[in-house]
Short mmCIF file of C-alpha atoms in Angstrom, two decimals:
data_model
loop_
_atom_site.label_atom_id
_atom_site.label_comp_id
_atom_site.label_asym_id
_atom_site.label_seq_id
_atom_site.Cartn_x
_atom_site.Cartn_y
_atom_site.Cartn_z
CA UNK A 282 -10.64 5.03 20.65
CA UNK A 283 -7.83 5.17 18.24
CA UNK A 284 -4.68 7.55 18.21
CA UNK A 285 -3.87 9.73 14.57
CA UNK A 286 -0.48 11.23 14.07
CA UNK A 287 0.25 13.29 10.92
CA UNK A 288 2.82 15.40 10.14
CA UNK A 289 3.32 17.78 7.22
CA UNK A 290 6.25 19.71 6.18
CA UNK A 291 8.28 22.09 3.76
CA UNK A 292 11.59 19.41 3.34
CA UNK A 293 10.94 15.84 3.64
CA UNK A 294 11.62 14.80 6.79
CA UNK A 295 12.02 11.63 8.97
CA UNK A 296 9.05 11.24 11.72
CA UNK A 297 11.07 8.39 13.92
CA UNK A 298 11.00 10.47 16.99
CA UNK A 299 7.21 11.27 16.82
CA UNK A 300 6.14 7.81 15.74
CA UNK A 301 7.88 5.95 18.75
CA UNK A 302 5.97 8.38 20.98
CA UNK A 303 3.02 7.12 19.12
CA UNK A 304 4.11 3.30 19.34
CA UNK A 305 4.18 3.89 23.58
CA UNK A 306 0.65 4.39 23.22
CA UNK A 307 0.30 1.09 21.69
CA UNK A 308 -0.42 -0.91 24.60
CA UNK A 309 -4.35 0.29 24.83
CA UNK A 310 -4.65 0.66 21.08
CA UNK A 311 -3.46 -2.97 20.47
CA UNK A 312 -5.15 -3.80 17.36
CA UNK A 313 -3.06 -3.08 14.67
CA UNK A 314 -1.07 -0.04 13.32
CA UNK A 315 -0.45 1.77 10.29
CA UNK A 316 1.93 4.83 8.74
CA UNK A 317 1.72 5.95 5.16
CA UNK A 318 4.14 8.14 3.59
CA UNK A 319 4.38 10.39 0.98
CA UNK A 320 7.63 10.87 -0.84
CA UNK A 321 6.36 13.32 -3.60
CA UNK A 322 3.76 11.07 -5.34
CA UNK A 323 4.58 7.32 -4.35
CA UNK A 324 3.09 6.25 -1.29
CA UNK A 325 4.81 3.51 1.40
CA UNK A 326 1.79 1.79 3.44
CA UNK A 327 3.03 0.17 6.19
CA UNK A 328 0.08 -1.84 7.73
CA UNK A 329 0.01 -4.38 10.10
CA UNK A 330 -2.72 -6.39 12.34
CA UNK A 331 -0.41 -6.39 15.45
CA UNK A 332 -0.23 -4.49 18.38
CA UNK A 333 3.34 -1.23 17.33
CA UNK A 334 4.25 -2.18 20.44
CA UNK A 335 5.50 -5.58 18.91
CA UNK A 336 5.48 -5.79 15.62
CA UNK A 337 8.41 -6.19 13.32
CA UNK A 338 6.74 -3.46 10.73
CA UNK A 339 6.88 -1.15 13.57
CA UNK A 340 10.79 -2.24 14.44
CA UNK A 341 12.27 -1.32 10.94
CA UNK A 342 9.47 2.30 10.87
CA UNK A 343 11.44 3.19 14.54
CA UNK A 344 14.29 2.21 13.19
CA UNK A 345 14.65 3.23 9.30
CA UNK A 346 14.90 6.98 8.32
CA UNK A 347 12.05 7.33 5.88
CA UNK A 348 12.22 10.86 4.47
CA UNK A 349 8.53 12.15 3.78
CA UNK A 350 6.53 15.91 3.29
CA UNK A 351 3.51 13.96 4.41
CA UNK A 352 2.96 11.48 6.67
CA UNK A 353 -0.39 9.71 8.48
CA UNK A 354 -0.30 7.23 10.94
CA UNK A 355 -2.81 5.42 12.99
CA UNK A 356 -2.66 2.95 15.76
CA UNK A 357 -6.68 0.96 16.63
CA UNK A 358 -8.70 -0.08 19.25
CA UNK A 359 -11.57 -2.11 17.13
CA UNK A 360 -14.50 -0.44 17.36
CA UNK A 361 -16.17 -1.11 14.79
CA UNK A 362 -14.95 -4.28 12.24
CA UNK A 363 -12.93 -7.02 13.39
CA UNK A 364 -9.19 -6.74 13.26
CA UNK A 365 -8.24 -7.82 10.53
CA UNK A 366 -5.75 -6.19 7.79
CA UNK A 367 -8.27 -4.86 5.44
CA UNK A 368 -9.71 -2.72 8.44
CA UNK A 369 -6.25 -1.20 9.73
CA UNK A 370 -6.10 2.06 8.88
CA UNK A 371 -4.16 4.35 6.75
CA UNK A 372 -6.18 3.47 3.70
CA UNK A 373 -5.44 4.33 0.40
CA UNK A 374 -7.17 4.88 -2.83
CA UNK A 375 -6.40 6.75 -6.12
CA UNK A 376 -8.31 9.61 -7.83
CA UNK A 377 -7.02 11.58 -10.15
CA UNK A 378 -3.72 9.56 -10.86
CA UNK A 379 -3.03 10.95 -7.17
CA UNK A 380 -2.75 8.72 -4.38
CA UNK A 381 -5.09 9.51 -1.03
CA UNK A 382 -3.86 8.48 2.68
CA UNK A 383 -7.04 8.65 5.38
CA UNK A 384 -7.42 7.72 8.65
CA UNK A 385 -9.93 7.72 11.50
CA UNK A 386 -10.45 8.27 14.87
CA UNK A 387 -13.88 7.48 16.40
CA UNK A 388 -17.09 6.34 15.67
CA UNK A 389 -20.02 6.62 12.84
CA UNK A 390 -23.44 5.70 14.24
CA UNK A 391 -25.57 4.58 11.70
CA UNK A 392 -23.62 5.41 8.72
CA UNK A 393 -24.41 3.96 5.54
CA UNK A 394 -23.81 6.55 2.50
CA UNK A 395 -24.89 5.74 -0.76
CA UNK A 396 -21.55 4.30 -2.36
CA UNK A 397 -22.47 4.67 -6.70
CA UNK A 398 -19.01 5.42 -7.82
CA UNK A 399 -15.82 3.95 -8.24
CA UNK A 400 -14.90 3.69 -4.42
CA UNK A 401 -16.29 0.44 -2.28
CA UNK A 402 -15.12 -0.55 1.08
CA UNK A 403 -12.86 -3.67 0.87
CA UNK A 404 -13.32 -4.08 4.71
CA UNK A 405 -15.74 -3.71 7.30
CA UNK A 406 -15.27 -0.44 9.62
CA UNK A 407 -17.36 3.05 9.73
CA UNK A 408 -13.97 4.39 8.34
CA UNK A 409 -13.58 3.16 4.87
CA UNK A 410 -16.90 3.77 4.33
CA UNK A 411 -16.20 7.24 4.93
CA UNK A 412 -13.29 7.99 3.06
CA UNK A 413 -14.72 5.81 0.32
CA UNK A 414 -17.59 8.39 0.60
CA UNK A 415 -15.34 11.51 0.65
CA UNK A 416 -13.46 10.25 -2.71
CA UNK A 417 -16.43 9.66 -4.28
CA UNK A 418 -17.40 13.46 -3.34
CA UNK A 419 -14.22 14.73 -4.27
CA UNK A 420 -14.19 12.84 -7.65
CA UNK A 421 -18.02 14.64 -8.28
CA UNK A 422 -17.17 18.22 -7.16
CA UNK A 423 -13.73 18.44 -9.44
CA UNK A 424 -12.50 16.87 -13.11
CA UNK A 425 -9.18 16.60 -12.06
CA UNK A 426 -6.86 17.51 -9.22
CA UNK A 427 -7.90 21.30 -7.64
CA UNK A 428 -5.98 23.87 -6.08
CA UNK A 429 -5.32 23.07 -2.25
CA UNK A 430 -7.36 26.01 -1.28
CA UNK A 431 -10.35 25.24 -3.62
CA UNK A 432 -10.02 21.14 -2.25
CA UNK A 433 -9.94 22.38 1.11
CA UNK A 434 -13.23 24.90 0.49
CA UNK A 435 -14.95 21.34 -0.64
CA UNK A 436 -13.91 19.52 2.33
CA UNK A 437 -15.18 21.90 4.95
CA UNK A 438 -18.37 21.19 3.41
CA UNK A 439 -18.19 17.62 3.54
CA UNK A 440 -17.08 17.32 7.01
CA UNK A 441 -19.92 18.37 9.07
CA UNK A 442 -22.42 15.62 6.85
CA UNK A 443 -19.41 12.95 8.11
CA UNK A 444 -19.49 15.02 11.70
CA UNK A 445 -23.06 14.83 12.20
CA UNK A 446 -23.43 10.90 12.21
CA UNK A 447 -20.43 10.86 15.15
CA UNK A 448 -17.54 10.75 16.31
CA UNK A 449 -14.76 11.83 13.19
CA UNK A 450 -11.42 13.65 13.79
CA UNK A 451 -9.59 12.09 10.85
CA UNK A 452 -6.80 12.84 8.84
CA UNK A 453 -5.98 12.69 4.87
CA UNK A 454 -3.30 13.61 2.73
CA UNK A 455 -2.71 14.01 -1.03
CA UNK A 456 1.02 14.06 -0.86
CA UNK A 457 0.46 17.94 -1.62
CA UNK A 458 -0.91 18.68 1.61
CA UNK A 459 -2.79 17.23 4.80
CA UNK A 460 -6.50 17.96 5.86
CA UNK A 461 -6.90 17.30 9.86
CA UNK A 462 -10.82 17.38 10.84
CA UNK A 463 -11.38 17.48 14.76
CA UNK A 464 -14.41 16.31 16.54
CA UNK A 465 -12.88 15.64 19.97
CA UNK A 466 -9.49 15.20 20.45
CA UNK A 467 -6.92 16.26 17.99
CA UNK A 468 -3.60 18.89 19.02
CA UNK A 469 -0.87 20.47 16.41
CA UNK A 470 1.87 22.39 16.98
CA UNK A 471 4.49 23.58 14.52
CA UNK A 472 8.35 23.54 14.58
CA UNK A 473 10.13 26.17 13.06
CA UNK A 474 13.73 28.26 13.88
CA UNK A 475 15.11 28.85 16.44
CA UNK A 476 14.51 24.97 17.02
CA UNK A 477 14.42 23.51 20.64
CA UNK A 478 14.12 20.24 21.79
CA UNK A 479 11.95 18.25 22.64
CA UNK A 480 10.74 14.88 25.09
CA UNK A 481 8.36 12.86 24.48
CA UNK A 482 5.85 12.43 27.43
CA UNK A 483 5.61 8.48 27.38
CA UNK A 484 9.09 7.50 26.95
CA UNK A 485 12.29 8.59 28.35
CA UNK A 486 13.42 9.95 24.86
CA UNK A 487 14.55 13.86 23.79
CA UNK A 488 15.63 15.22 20.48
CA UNK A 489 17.24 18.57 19.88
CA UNK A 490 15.64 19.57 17.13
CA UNK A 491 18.23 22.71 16.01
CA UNK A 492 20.78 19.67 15.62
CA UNK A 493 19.07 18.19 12.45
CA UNK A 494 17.55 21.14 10.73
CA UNK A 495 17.96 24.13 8.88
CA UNK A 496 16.87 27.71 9.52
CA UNK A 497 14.30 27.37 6.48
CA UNK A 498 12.57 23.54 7.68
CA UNK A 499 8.92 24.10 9.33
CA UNK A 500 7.20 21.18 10.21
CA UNK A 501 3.78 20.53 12.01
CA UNK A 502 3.10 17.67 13.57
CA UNK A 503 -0.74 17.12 14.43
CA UNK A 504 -2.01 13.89 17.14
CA UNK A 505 -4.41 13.33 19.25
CA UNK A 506 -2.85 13.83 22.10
CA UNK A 507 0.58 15.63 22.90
CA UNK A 508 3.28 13.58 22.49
CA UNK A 509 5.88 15.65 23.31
CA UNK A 510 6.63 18.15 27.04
CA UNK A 511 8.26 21.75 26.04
CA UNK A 512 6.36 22.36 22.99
CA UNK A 513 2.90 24.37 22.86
CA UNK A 514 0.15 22.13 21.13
CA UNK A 515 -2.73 23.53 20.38
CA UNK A 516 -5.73 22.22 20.91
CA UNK A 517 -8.58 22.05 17.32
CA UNK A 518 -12.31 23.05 18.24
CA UNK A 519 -15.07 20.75 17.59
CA UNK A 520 -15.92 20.96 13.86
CA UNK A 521 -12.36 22.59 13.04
CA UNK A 522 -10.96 21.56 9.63
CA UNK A 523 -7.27 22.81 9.19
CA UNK A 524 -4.90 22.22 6.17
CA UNK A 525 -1.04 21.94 6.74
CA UNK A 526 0.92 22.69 3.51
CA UNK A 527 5.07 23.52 3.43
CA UNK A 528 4.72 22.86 7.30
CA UNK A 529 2.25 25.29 7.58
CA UNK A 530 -1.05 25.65 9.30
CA UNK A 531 -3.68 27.64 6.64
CA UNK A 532 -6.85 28.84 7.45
CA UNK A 533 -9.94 26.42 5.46
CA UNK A 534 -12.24 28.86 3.58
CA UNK B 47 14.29 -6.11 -17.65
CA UNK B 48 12.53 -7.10 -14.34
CA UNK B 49 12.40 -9.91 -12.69
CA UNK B 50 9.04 -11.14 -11.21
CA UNK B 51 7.97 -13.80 -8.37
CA UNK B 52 4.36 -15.06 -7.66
CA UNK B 53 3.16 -17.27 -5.12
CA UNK B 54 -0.12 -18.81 -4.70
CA UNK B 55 -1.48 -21.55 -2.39
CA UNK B 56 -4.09 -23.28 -0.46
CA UNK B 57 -2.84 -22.28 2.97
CA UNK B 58 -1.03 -19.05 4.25
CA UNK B 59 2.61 -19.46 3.12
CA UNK B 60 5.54 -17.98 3.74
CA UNK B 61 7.42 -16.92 0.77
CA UNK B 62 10.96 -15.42 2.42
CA UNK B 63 12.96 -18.87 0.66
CA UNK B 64 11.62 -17.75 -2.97
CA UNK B 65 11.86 -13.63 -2.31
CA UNK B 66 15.62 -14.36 -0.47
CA UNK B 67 16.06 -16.20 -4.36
CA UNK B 68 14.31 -13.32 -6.18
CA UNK B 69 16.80 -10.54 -4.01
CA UNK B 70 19.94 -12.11 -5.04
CA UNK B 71 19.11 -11.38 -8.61
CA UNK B 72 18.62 -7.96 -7.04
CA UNK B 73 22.39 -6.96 -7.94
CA UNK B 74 21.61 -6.32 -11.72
CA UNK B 75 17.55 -5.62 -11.03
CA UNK B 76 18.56 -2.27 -8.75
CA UNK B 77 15.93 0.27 -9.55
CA UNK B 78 13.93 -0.53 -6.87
CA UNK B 79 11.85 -3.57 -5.33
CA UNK B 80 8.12 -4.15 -4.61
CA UNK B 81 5.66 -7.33 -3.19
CA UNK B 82 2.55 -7.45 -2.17
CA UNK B 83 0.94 -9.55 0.47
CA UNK B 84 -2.61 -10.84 0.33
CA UNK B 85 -4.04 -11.57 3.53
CA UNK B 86 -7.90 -12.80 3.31
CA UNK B 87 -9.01 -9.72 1.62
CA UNK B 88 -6.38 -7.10 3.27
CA UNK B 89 -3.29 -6.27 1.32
CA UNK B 90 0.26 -5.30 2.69
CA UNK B 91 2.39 -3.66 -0.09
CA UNK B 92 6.45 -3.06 0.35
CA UNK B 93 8.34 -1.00 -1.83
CA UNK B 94 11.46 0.71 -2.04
CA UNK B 95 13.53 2.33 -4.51
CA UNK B 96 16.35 0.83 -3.28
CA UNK B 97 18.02 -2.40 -4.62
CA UNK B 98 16.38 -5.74 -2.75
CA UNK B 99 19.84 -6.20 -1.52
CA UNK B 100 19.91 -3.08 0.67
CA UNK B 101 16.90 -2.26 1.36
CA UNK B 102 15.97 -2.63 5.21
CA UNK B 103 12.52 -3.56 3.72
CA UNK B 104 14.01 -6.54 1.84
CA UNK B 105 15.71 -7.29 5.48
CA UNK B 106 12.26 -7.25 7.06
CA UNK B 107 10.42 -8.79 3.95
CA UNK B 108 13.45 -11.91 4.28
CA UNK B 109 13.12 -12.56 8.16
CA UNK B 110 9.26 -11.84 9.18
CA UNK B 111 7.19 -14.73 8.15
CA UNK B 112 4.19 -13.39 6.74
CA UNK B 113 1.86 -15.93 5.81
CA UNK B 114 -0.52 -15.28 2.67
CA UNK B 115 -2.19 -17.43 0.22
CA UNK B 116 -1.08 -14.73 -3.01
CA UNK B 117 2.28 -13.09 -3.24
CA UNK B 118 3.57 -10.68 -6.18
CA UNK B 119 6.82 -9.27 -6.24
CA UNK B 120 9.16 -8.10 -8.47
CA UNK B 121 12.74 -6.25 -8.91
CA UNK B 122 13.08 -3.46 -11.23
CA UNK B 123 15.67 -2.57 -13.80
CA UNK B 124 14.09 0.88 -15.56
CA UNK B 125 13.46 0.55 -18.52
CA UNK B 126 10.38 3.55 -18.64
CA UNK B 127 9.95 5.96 -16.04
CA UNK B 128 12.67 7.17 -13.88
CA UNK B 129 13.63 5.46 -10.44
CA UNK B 130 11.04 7.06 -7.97
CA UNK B 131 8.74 5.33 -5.50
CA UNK B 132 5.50 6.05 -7.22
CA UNK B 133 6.94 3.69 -10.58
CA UNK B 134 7.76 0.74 -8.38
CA UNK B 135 5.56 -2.33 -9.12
CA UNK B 136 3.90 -4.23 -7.97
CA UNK B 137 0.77 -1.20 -8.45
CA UNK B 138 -2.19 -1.70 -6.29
CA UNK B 139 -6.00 -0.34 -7.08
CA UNK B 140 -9.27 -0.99 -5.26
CA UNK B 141 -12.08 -2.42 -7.66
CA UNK B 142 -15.46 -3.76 -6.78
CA UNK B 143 -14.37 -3.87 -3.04
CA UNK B 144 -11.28 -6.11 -3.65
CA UNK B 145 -7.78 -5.05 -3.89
CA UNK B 146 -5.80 -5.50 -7.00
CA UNK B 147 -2.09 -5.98 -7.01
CA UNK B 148 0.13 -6.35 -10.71
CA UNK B 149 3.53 -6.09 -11.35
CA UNK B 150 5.07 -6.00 -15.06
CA UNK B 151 7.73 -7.25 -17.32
CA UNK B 152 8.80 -6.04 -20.17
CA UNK B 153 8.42 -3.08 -22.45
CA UNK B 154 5.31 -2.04 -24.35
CA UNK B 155 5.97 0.44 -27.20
CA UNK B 156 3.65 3.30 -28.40
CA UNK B 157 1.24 2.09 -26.21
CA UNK B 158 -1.35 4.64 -24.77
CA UNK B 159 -4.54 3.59 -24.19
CA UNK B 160 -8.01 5.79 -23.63
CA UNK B 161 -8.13 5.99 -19.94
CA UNK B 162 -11.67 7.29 -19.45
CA UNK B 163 -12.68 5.21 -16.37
CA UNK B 164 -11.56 5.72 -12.65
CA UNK B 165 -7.95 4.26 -12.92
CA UNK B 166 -5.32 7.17 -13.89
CA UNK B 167 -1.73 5.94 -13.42
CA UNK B 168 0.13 7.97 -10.66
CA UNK B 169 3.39 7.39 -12.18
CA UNK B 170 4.93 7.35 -15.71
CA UNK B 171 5.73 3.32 -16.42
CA UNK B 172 3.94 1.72 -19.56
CA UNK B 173 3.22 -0.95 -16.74
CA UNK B 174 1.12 1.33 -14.49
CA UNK B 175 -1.16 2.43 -17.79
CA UNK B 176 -1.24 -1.20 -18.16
CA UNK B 177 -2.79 -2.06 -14.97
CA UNK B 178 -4.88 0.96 -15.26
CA UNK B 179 -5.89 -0.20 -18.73
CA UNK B 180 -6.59 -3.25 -17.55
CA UNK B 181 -8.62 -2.20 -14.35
CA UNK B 182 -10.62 -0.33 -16.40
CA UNK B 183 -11.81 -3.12 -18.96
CA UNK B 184 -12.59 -5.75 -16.04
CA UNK B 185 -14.73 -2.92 -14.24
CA UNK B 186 -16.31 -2.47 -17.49
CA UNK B 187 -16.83 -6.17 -18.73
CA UNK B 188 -18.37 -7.33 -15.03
CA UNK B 189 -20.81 -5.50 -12.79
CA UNK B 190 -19.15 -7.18 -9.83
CA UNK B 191 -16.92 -9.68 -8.74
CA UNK B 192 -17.10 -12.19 -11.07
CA UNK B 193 -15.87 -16.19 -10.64
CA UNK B 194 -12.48 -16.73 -11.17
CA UNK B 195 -12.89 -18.51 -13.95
CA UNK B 196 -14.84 -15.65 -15.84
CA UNK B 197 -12.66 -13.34 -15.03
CA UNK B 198 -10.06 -15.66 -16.66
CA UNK B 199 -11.74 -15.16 -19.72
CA UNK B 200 -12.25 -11.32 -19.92
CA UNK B 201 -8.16 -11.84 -19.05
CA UNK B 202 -7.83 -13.84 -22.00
CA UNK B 203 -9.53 -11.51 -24.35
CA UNK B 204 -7.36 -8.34 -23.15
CA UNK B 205 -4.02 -10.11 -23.28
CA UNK B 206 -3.19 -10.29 -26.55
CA UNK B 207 -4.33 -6.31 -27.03
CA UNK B 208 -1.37 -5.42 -24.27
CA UNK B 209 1.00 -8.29 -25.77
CA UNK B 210 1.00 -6.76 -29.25
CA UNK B 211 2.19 -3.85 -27.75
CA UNK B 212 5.78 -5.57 -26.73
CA UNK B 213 7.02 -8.00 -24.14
CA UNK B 214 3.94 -8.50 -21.37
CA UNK B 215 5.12 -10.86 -18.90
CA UNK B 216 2.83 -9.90 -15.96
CA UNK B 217 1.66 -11.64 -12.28
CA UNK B 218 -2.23 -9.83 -11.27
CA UNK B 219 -3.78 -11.05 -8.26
CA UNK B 220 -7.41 -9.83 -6.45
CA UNK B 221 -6.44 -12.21 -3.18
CA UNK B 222 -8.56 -14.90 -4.86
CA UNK B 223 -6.18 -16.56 -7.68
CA UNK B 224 -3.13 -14.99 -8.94
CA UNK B 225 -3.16 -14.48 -12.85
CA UNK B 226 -0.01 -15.11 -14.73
CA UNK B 227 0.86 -14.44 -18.59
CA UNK B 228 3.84 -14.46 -20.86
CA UNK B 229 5.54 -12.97 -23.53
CA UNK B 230 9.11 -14.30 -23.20
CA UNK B 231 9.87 -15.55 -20.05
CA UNK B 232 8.29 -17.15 -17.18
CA UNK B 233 8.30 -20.63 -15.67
CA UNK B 234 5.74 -22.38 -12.55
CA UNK B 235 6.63 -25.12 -10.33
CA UNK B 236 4.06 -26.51 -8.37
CA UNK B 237 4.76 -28.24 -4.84
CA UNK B 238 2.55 -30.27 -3.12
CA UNK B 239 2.85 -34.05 -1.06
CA UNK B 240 5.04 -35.70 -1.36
CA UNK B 241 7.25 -32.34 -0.31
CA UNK B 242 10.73 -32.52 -0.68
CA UNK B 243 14.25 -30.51 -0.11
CA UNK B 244 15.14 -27.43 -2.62
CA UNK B 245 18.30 -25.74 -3.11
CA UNK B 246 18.34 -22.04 -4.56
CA UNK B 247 19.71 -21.62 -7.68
CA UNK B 248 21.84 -17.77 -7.07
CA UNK B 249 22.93 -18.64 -3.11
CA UNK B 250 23.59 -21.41 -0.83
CA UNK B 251 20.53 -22.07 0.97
CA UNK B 252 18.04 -24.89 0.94
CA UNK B 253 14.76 -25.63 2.66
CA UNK B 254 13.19 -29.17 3.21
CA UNK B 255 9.44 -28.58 2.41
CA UNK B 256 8.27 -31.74 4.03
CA UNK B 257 8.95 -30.14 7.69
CA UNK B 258 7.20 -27.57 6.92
CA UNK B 259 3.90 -28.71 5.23
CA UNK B 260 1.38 -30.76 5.91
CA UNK B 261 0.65 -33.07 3.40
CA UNK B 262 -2.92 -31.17 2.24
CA UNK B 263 -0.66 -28.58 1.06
CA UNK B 264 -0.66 -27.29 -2.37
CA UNK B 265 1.77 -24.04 -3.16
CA UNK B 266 2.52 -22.86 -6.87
CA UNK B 267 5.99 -20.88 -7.44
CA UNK B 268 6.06 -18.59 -10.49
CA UNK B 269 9.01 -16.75 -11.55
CA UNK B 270 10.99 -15.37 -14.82
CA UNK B 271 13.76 -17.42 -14.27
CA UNK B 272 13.48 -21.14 -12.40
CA UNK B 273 14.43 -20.36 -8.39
CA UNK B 274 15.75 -23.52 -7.49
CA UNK B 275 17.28 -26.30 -8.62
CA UNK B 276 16.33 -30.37 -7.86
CA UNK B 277 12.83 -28.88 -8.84
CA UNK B 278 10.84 -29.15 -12.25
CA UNK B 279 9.91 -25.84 -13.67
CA UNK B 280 7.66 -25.58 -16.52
CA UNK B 281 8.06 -22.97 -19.14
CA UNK B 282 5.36 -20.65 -20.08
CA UNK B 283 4.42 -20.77 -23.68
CA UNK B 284 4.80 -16.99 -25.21
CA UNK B 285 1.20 -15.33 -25.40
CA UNK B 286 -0.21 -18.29 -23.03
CA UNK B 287 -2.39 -16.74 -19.83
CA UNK B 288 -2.56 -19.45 -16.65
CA UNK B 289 -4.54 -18.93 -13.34
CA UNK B 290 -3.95 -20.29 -10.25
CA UNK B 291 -5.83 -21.01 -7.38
CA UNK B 292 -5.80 -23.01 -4.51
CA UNK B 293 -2.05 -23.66 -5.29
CA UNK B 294 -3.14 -25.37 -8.53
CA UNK B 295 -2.43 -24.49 -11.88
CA UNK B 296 -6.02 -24.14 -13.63
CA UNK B 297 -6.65 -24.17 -17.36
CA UNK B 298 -8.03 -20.49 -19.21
CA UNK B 299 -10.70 -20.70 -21.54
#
C-alpha cells in the first residue's frame, strides 16, 4: 500500500515539516515519490522513480520552502504497473484551463472504464485510469469550471462507482480546493489559533506551530496515517468524501 | 525574449553541461525557468519563477544527472503574461496517452485562435494558446499516435499559420523526437563519434565528450544562441521546421 499526504489551507503555506514525516515512511513505500503544488493556478510536479528516502528531488522538497494553498503528495509500493515514472503518482491533467493533481492509495480489481474522451492513461496503474475516468466525468457533468460545492455534489457520486471495484482513498485538488475520498485508511486534522506544536511520530523532529503563523492561518493536513503525536486526527469512514477549502473541512452534499 | 535549449538523443543523456550554459544567460532571461525531462514515456517537469541562477531547482536541475533521451527547457524574459508559475514554459498536456512538452520564443500578435477542443490554456502567454492551438489540430488531424514522420507533416502544415502571427521559435517534444522550428533564431549541433572536448561559450567550463560516450552515441544540441565554442552550429533557416530523433537531424516533408 501507498501513503497520501495533502494539505489545504487559507495562506499559502510551506508543508516541509509534514512531508519529511512522510519521507520516514519511505523505506516500505520505496518505489518512487511524488508532491504537487499549487501556487494559485501553476502547478510544481515533483516526481521521481526513487525511493524519498534518497532521492535528490526529495533533498531540495525537505529542504526548499515552497509556499502552496494546496498540496498532494504520494509515496508507492507498486502494486499495480511497474515503477516506472509515468506510473508515480501525483498525476496531472488539465480541464477547463485548470490544472488537476490526483493521487491513489490502493487497489482497483478489475477496472477497465470506458475511456471516449480526451483523457488516456500514459502509464500502466489502476490509478490513472481512474482519474483519467473522473476527468472525463467531470468534463461531461459541467461546461466549464463549477462552484466547489456543486463539483463536490458530482464527486460524491462518482466515488462509490470508483469505491465499488476496490480499494480507493485518493486525493485531488484543483488549486481551489482538495477532495479526500476514504476507503480504508485516511486521518485529517486541522490547525488553527491558539497554535501548538507539534512531533512527528517517525522522526525525532517538533515544530511550534504559533512561531510561524498568524491568528487568521487554518490549515488541514489530511494522510493516511498520523504523522504527527499531540494533535487529534480524525479518522474518515469508509465511503467518506470530504472537501478542504481556506483550511477548512466542509461537509460534501 | 527567451532563450530555449533542446536535447535529443539515442541514449539517456545528461544535459546539466548545456542547461549550466543555458542558466548563465539566466541573468538577463529572469522571469522564470522551466525543462522538461522525458523518461521512456514518463515526464518530469521543473519550473520556477525564479531566475535559473537562483533557483534551488536550477541547483538540483545542474548537479543530479538525469538521464533522458528528449530535453526542453527554456528561460523566460516576459514579454506576455505576468511572472507567475502557471506562464512558465515549457507547458505540458496529455494527448493520445503521450505527454506533450513545448516551450516558446517569441511574440505572436493578435493571435487568438478558436479553442473548441480539450486544450484551454491555464495561463495568459500567447505561447500557452499556442501549444493549446496546436494540441488541438494534431488531436484533430490523427486518430492516434501517428509516425513521427507524419506527424512532421501535420507540423509542417500548422507552422506557418502560428509564424504569421510573429516570431515562433519553438522546441515540442511527445518523448519520441523533439520538433524544432524557427522564426529568427535557433542553431543545432549534432555530436556523435568521433566525440571530442567543448568549452561553454558564457562560463569557464568544458567537458570532453569522448569519456563520456560510447562511440554508438548520437546526441543533437539545439539552442537560440550556439552553447559552446570549438563546436559547429548550424543556423536554422527562418520559417524552416526540423525533427529529430534518435539524436539525428531528420528531413520534414
Amino acid at each position: 500500500m501507498c501513503q497520501l499526504l495533502g494539505m489545504n489551507a487559507n495562506t499559502p503555506t510551506d508543508v516541509m515539516f509534514s512531508f519529511t514525516g512522510l519521507a520516514c515512511r519511505a523505506e516500505e513505500h520505496k518505489d518512487g515519490f511524488g508532491i504537487g503544488f499549487f501556487e494559485d493556478k501553476g502547478v510544481r510536479l515533483f516526481v521521481d522513480h526513487h525511493s524519498a528516502r534518497q532521492s535528490p528531488v526529495a533533498e531540495l522538497v525537505k529542504g526548499y520552502p515552497i509556499h502552496s494553498e494546496n498540496v498532494i503528495a504520494h509515496i508507492r509500493k507498486a502494486t499495480q504497473g511497474r515503477v516506472a515514472l509515468e506510473n508515480t503518482h501525483p498525476f496531472q491533467r488539465e480541464l477547463w484551463g485548470r490544472y488537476w493533481v490526483f493521487a491513489h492509495n490502493g487497489n482497483l480489481v478489475d477496472f477497465h472504464p470506458r475511456l471516449h474522451g480526451a483523457f488516456r492513461p500514459v502509464g500502466d496503474t489502476d490509478s490513472e485510469r481512474a482519474f483519467c475516468w473522473l476527468m472525463q466525468e467531470l468534463a461531461k457533468a459541467h461546461a466549464g469550471v463549477p462552484a466547489i460545492d456543486e463539483l463536490s455534489c458530482t464527486l460524491a457520486e462518482l466515488m462509490p462507482q470508483l469505491h465499488r471495484h476496490g480499494t480507493f482513498n485518493m486525493l485531488l485538488s484543483n488549486g481551489q480546493a482538495l477532495w479526500a475520498h476514504c476507503s480504508t485508511h485516511l486521518h485529517w486534522v486541522e490547525r488553527r489559533h491558539p497554535f501548538g506544536a507539534a512531533r512527528l511520530r517517525d522522526e525525532d523532529l517538533s515544530v511550534d506551530f504559533a512561531h510561524l503563523t498568524t491568528p487568521q492561518d487554518r490549515v488541514a493536513v489530511i494522510a493516511t496515517e498520523p504523522l504527527t503525536q499531540d494533535e487529534a486526527w480524525t479518522p474518515f469512514a469508509s465511503g467518506e468524501l470530504r472537501v478542504f477549502a481556506q483550511g477548512r473541512s466542509q461537509p460534501v452534499c
